[in-house]
PDB file of C-alpha atoms in Angstrom:
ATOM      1  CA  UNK A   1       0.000   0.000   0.000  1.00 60.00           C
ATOM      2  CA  UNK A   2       0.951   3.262  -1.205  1.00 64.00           C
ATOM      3  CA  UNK A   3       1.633   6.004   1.556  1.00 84.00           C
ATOM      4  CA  UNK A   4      -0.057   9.037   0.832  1.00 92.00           C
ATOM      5  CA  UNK A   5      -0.122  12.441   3.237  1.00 95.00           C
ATOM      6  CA  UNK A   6      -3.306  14.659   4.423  1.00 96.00           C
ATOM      7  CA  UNK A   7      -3.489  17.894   6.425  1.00 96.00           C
ATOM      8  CA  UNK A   8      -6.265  18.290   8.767  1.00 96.00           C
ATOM      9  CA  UNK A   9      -6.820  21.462  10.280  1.00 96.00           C
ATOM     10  CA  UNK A  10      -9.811  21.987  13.655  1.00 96.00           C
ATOM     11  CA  UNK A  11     -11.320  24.712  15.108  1.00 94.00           C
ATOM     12  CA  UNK A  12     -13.471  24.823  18.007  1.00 94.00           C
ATOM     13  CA  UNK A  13     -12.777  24.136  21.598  1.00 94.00           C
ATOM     14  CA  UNK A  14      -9.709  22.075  20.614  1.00 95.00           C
ATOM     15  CA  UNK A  15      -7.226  23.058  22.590  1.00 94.00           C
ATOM     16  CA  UNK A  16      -6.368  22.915  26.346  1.00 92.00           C
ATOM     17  CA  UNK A  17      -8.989  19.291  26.324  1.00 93.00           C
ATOM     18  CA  UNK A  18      -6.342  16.837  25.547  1.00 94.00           C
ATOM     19  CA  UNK A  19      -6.990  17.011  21.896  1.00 96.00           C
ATOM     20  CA  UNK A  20      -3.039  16.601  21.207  1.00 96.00           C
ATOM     21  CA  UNK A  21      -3.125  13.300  23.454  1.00 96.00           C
ATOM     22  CA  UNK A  22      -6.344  12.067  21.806  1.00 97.00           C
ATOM     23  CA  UNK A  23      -4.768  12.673  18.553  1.00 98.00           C
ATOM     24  CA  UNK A  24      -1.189  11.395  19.332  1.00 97.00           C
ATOM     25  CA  UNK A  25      -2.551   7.957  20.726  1.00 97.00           C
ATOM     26  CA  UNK A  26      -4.867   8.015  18.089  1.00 98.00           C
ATOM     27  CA  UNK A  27      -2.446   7.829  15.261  1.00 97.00           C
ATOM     28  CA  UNK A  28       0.000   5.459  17.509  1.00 97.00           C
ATOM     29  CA  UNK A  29      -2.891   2.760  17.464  1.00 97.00           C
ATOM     30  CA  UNK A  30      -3.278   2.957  13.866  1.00 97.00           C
ATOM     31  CA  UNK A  31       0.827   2.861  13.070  1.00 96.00           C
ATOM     32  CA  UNK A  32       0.398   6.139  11.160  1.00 96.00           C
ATOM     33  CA  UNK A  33       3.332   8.815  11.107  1.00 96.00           C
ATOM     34  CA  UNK A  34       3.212  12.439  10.951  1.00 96.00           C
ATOM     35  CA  UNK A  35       2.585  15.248  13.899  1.00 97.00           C
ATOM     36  CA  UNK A  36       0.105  17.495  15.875  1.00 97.00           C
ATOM     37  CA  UNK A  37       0.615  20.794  16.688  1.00 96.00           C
ATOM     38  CA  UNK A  38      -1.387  24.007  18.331  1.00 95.00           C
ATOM     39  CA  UNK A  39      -1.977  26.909  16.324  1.00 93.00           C
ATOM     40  CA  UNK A  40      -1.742  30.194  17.165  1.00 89.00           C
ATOM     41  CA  UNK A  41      -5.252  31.298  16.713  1.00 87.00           C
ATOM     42  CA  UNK A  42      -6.698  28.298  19.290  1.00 88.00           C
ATOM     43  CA  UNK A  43      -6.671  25.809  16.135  1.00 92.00           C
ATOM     44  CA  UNK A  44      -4.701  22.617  15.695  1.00 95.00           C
ATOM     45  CA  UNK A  45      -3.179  21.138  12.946  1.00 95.00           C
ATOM     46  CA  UNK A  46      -2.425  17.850  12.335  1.00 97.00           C
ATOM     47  CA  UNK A  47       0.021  16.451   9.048  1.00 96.00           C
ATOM     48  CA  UNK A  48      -0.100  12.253   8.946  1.00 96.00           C
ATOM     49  CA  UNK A  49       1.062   9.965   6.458  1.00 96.00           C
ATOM     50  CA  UNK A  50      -0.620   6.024   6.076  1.00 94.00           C
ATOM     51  CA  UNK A  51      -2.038   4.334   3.542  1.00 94.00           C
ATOM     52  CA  UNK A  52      -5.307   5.756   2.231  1.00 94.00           C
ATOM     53  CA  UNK A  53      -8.172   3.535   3.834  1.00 96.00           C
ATOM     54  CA  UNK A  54      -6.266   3.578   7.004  1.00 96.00           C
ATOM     55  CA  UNK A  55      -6.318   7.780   6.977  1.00 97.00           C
ATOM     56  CA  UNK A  56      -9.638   7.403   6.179  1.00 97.00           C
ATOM     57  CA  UNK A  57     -10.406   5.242   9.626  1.00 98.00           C
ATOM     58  CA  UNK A  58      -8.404   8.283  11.173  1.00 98.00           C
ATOM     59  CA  UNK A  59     -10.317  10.675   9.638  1.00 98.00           C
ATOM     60  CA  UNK A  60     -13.362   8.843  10.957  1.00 98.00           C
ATOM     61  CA  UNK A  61     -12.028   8.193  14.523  1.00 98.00           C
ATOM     62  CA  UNK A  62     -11.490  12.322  14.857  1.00 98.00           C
ATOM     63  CA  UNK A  63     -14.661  12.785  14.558  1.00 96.00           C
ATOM     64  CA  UNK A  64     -16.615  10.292  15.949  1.00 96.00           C
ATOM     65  CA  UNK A  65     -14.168   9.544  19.196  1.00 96.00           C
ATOM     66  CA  UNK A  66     -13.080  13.043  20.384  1.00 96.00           C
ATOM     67  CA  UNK A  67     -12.618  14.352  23.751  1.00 94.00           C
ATOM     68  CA  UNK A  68     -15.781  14.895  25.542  1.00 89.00           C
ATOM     69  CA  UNK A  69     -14.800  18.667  25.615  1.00 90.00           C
ATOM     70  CA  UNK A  70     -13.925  18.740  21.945  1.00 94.00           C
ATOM     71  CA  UNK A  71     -16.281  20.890  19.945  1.00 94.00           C
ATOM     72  CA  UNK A  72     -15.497  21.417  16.400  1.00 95.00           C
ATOM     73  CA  UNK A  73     -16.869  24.414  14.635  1.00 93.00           C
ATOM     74  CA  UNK A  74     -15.022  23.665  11.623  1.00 94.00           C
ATOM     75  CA  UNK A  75     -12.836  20.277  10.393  1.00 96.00           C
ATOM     76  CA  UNK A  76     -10.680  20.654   7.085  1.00 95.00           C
ATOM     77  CA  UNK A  77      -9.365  17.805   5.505  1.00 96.00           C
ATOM     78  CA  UNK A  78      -6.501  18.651   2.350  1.00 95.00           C
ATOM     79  CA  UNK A  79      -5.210  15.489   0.746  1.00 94.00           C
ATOM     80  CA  UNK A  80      -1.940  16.631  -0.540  1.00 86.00           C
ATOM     81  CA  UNK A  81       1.822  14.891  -2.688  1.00 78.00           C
ATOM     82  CA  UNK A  82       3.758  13.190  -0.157  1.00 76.00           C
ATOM     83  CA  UNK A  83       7.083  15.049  -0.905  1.00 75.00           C
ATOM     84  CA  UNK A  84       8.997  13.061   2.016  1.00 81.00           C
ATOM     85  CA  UNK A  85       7.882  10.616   4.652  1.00 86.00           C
ATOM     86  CA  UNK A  86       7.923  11.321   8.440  1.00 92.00           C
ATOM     87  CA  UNK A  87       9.615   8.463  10.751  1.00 93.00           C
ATOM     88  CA  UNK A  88       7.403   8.816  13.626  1.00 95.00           C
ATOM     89  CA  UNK A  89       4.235  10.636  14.800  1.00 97.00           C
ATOM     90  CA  UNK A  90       4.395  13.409  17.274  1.00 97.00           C
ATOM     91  CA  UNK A  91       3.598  16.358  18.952  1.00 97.00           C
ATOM     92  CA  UNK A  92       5.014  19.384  17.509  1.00 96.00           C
ATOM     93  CA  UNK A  93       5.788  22.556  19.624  1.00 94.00           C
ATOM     94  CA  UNK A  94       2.927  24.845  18.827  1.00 93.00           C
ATOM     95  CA  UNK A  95       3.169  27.146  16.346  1.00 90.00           C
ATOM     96  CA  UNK A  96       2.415  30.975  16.389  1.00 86.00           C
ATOM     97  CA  UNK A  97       0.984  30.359  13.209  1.00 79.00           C
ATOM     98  CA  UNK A  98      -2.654  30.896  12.094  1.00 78.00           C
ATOM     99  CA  UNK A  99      -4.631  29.594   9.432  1.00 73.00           C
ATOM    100  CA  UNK A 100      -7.797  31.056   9.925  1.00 66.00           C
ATOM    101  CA  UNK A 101     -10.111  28.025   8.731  1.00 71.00           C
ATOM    102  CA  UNK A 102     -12.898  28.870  11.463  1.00 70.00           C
ATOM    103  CA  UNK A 103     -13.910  30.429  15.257  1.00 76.00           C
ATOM    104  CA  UNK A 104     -11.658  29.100  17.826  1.00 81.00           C
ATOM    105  CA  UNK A 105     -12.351  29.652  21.501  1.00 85.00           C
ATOM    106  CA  UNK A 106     -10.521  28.869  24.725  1.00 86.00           C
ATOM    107  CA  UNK A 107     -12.064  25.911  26.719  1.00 90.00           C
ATOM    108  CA  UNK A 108     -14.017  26.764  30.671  1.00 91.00           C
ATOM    109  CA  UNK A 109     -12.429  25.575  33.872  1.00 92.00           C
ATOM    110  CA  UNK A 110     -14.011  22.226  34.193  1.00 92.00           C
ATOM    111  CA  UNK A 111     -14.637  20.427  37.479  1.00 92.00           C
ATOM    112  CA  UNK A 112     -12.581  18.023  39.246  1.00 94.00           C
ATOM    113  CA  UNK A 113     -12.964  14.606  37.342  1.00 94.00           C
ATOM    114  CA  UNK A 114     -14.015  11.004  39.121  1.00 95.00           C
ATOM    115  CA  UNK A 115     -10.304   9.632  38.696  1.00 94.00           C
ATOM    116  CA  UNK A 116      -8.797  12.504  40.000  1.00 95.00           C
ATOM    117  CA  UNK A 117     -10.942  12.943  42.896  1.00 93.00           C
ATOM    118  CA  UNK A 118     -10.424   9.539  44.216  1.00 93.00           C
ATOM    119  CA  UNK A 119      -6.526  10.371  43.937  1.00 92.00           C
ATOM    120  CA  UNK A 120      -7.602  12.561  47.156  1.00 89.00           C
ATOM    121  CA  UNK A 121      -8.215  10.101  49.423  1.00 87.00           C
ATOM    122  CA  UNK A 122      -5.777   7.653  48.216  1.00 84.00           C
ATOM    123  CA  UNK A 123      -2.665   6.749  49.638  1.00 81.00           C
ATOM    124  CA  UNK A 124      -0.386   8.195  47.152  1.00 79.00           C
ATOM    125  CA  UNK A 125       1.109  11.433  48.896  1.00 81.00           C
ATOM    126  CA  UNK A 126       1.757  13.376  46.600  1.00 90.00           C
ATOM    127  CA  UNK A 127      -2.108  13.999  45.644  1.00 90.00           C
ATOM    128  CA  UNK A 128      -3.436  12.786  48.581  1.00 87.00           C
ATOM    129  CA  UNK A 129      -5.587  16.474  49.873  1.00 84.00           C
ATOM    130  CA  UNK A 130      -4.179  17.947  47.135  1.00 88.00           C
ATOM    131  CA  UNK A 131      -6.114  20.960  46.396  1.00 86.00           C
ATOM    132  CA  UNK A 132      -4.767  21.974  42.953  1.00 92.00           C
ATOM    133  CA  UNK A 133      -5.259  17.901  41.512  1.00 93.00           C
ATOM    134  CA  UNK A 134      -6.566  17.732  38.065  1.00 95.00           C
ATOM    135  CA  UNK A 135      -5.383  15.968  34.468  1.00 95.00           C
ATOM    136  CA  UNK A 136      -6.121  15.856  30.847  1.00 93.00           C
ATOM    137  CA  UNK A 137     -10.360  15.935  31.606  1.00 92.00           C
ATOM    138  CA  UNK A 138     -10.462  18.449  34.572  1.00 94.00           C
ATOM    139  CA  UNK A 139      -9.047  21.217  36.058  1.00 93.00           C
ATOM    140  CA  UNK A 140      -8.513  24.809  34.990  1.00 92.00           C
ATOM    141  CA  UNK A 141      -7.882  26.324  31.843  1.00 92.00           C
ATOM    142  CA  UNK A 142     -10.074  29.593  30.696  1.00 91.00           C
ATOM    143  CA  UNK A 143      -8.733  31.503  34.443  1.00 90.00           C
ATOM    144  CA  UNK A 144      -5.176  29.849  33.843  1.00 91.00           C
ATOM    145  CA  UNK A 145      -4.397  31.450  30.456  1.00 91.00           C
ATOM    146  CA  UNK A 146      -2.624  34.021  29.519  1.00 91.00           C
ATOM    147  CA  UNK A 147      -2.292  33.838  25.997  1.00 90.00           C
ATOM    148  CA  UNK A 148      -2.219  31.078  23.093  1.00 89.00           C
ATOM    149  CA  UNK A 149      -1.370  28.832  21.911  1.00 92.00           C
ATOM    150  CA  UNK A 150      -2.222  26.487  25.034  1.00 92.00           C
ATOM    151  CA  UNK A 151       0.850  25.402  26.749  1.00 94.00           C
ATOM    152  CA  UNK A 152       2.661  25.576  30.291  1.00 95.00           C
ATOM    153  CA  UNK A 153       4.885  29.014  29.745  1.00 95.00           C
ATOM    154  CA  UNK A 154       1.384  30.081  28.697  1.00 94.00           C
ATOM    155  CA  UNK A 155      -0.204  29.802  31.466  1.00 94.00           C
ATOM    156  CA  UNK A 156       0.361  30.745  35.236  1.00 92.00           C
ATOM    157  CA  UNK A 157       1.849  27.143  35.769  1.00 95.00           C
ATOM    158  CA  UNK A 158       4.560  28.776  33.971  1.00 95.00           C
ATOM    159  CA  UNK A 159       5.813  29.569  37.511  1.00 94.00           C
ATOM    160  CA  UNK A 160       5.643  25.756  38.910  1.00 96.00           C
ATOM    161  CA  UNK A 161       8.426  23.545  37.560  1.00 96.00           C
ATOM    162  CA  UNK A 162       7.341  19.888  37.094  1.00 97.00           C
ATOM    163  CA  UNK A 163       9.091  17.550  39.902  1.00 97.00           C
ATOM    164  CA  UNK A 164      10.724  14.545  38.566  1.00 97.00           C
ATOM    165  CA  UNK A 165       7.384  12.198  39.008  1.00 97.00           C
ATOM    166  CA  UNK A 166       4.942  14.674  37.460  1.00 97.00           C
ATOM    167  CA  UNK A 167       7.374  15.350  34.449  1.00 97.00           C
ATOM    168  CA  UNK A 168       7.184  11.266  34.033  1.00 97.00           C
ATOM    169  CA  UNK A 169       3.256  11.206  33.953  1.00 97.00           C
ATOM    170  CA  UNK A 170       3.323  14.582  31.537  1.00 97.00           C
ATOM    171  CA  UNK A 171       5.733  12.620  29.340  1.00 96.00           C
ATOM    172  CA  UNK A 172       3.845   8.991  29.329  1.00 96.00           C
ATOM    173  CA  UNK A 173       1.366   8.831  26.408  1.00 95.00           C
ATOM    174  CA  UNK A 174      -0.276   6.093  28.562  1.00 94.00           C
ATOM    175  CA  UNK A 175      -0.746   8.469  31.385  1.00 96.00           C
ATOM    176  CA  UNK A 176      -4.090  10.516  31.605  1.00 94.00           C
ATOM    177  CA  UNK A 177      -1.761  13.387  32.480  1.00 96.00           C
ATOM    178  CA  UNK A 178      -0.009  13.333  29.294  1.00 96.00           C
ATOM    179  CA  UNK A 179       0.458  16.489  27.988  1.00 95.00           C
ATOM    180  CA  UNK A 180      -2.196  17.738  30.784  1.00 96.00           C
ATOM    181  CA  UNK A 181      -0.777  21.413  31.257  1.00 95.00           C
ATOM    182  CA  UNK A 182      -1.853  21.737  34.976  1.00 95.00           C
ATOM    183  CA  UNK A 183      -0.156  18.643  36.194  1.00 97.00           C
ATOM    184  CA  UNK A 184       1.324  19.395  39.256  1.00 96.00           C
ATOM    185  CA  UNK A 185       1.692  17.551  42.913  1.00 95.00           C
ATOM    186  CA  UNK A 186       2.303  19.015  46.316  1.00 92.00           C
ATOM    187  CA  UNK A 187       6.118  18.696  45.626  1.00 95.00           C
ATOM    188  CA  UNK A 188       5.811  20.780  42.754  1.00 96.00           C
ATOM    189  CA  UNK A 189       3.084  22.933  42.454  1.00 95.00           C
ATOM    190  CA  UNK A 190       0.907  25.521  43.985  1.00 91.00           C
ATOM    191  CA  UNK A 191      -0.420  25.236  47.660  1.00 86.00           C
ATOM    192  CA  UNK A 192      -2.511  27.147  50.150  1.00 87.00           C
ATOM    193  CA  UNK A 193      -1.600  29.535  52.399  1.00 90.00           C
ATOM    194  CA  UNK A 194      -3.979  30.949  54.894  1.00 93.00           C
ATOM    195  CA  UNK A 195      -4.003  34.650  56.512  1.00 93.00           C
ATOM    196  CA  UNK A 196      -5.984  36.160  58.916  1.00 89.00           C
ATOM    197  CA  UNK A 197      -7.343  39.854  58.284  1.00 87.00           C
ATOM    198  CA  UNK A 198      -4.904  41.000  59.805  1.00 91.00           C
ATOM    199  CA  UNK A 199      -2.347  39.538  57.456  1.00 91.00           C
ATOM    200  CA  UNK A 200      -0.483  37.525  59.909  1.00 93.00           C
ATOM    201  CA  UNK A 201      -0.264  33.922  58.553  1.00 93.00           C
ATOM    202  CA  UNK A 202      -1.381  31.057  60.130  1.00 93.00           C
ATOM    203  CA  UNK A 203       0.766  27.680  59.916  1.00 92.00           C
ATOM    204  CA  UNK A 204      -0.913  24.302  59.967  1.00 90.00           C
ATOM    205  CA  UNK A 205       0.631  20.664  60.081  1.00 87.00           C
ATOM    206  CA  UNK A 206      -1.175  19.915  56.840  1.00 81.00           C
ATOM    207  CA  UNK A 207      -3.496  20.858  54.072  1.00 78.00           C
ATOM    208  CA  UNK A 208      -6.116  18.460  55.501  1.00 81.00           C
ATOM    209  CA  UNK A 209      -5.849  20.513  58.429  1.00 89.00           C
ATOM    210  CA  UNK A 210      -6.195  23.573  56.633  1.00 89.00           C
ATOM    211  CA  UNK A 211      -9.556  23.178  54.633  1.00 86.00           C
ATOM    212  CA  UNK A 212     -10.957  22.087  58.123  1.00 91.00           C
ATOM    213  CA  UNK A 213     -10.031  25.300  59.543  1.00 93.00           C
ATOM    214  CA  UNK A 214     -11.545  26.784  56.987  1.00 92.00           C
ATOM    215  CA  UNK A 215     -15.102  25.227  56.819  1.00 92.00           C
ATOM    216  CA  UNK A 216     -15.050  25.570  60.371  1.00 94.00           C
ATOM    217  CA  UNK A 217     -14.431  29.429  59.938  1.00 93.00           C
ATOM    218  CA  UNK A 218     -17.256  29.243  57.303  1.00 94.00           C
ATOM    219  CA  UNK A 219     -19.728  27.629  58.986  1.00 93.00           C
ATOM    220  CA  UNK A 220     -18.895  30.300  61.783  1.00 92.00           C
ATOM    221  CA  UNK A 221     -20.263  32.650  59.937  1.00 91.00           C
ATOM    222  CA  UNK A 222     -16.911  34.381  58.388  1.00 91.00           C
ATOM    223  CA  UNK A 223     -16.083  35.428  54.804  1.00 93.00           C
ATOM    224  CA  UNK A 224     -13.626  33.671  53.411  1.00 93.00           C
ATOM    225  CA  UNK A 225     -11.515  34.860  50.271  1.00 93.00           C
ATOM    226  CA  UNK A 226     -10.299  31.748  48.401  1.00 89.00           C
ATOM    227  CA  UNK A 227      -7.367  32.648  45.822  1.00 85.00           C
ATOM    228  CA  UNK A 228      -6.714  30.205  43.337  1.00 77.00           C
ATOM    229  CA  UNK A 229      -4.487  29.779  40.343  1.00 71.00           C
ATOM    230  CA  UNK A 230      -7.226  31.034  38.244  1.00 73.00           C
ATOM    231  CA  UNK A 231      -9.119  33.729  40.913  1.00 79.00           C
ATOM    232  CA  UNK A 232     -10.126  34.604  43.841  1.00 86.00           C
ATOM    233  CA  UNK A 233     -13.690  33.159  45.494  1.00 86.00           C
ATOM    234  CA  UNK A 234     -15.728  34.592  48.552  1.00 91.00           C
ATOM    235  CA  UNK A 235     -16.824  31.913  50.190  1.00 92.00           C
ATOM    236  CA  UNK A 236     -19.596  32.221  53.149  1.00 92.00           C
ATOM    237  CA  UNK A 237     -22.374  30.503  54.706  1.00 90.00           C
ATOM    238  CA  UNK A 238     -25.878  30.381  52.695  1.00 88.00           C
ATOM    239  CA  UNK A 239     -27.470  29.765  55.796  1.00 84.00           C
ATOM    240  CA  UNK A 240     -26.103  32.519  58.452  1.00 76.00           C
ATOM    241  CA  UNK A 241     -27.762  35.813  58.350  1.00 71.00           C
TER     242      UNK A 241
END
């Protein structure tokens, strides 16, 4: 069979939802060579070489297996000459570039998934508590960016070095943190600090012991103000006049 090469270029919510992963592992399954790579206007492009009915399957799987956050507002397929053959398929580093082929938005923060909320209570310390824990399907990303095309120096993780372990589950294909740009751990990323009003800071033996402080000051009937990587929350009792 005859190698031939497409370009397919998305728009939509496709970046910051694992799209890069998807696509990546994707191609792996089906032995097909080429790359992925963000664009600079929120779009991706993706170049991959096979033999025609097996692009075709590709072609397919985009669109009928994508992220659950994936929304495509447009999807451009352009068969072109295979001028020279890729070895591999990977992920490119993004691009500034911008082709323009349709709307591209940036995706909303997105609750804490069931995988990564069961990391909480687990033994494992490094997420056990853990705040900040999220992966590929969760976590922040409209309140963590500060400009595209989606990646860690884009964001305000920019300031949180991965730790040996976390850099191992960003770089595993077979991890549900690969390529996940929030990945981070208690070793290695962000953490909470509490003050009182007066600004004097109050230490505590844990984080455990830290959210209990503060749903006890809550359900005291305090105000709370909750800074995140992506904000800042009041938080306060519904029920106390």
């Amino acid at each position: 069979m005859v190698d031939v090469t497409v370009e397919i270029l998305v728009s939509g919510i496709v970046q910051g939802i694992g799209y890069r992963p998807f696509v990546y592992n994707l191609a792996k399954e089906l032995n097909l060579k080429g790359n992925v790579q963000n664009l600079g206007d929120a779009g991706v492009k993706i170049i991959v070489q096979g033999p025609k009915e097996i692009l075709d399957k590709f072609i397919e799987l985009l669109k009928e297996n994508k992220p659950k956050l994936c929304i495509y507002e447009s999807f451009q397929v352009n068969w072109e000459t295979t001028s020279s053959l890729f070895e591999s398929f990977d992920i490119a580093k993004s691009s500034s570039e911008t082709k323009g082929i349709g709307f591209s938005y940036l995706p909303p923060d997105v609750s804490i998934c069931d995988e990564c909320l069961q990391e909480l209570d687990s033994k494992e310390r490094r997420r056990t508590n853990y705040p900040f824990n999220s992966c590929v399907d969760c976590g922040p990303r409209y309140t963590v960016i500060e400009k595209i095309p989606y990646d860690r120096p884009n964001t305000v993780m920019t300031d949180f070095p991965f730790c040996s372990k976390c850099n191992k589950d960003y770089k595993n294909s077979d991890n549900r943190r690969f390529h996940a740009q929030t990945t981070c751990c208690i070793d290695c990323g962000p953490t909470y600090t509490v003050y009182s009003s007066s600004n004097e800071e109050i230490s505590f033996s844990s984080q455990k012991d830290l959210v209990r402080f503060i749903a006890k000051e809550i359900e005291d009937g305090k105000i709370v103000a909750i800074k995140g990587i992506g904000g800042t929350h009041l938080a306060c009792s519904t029920l106390d006049d």
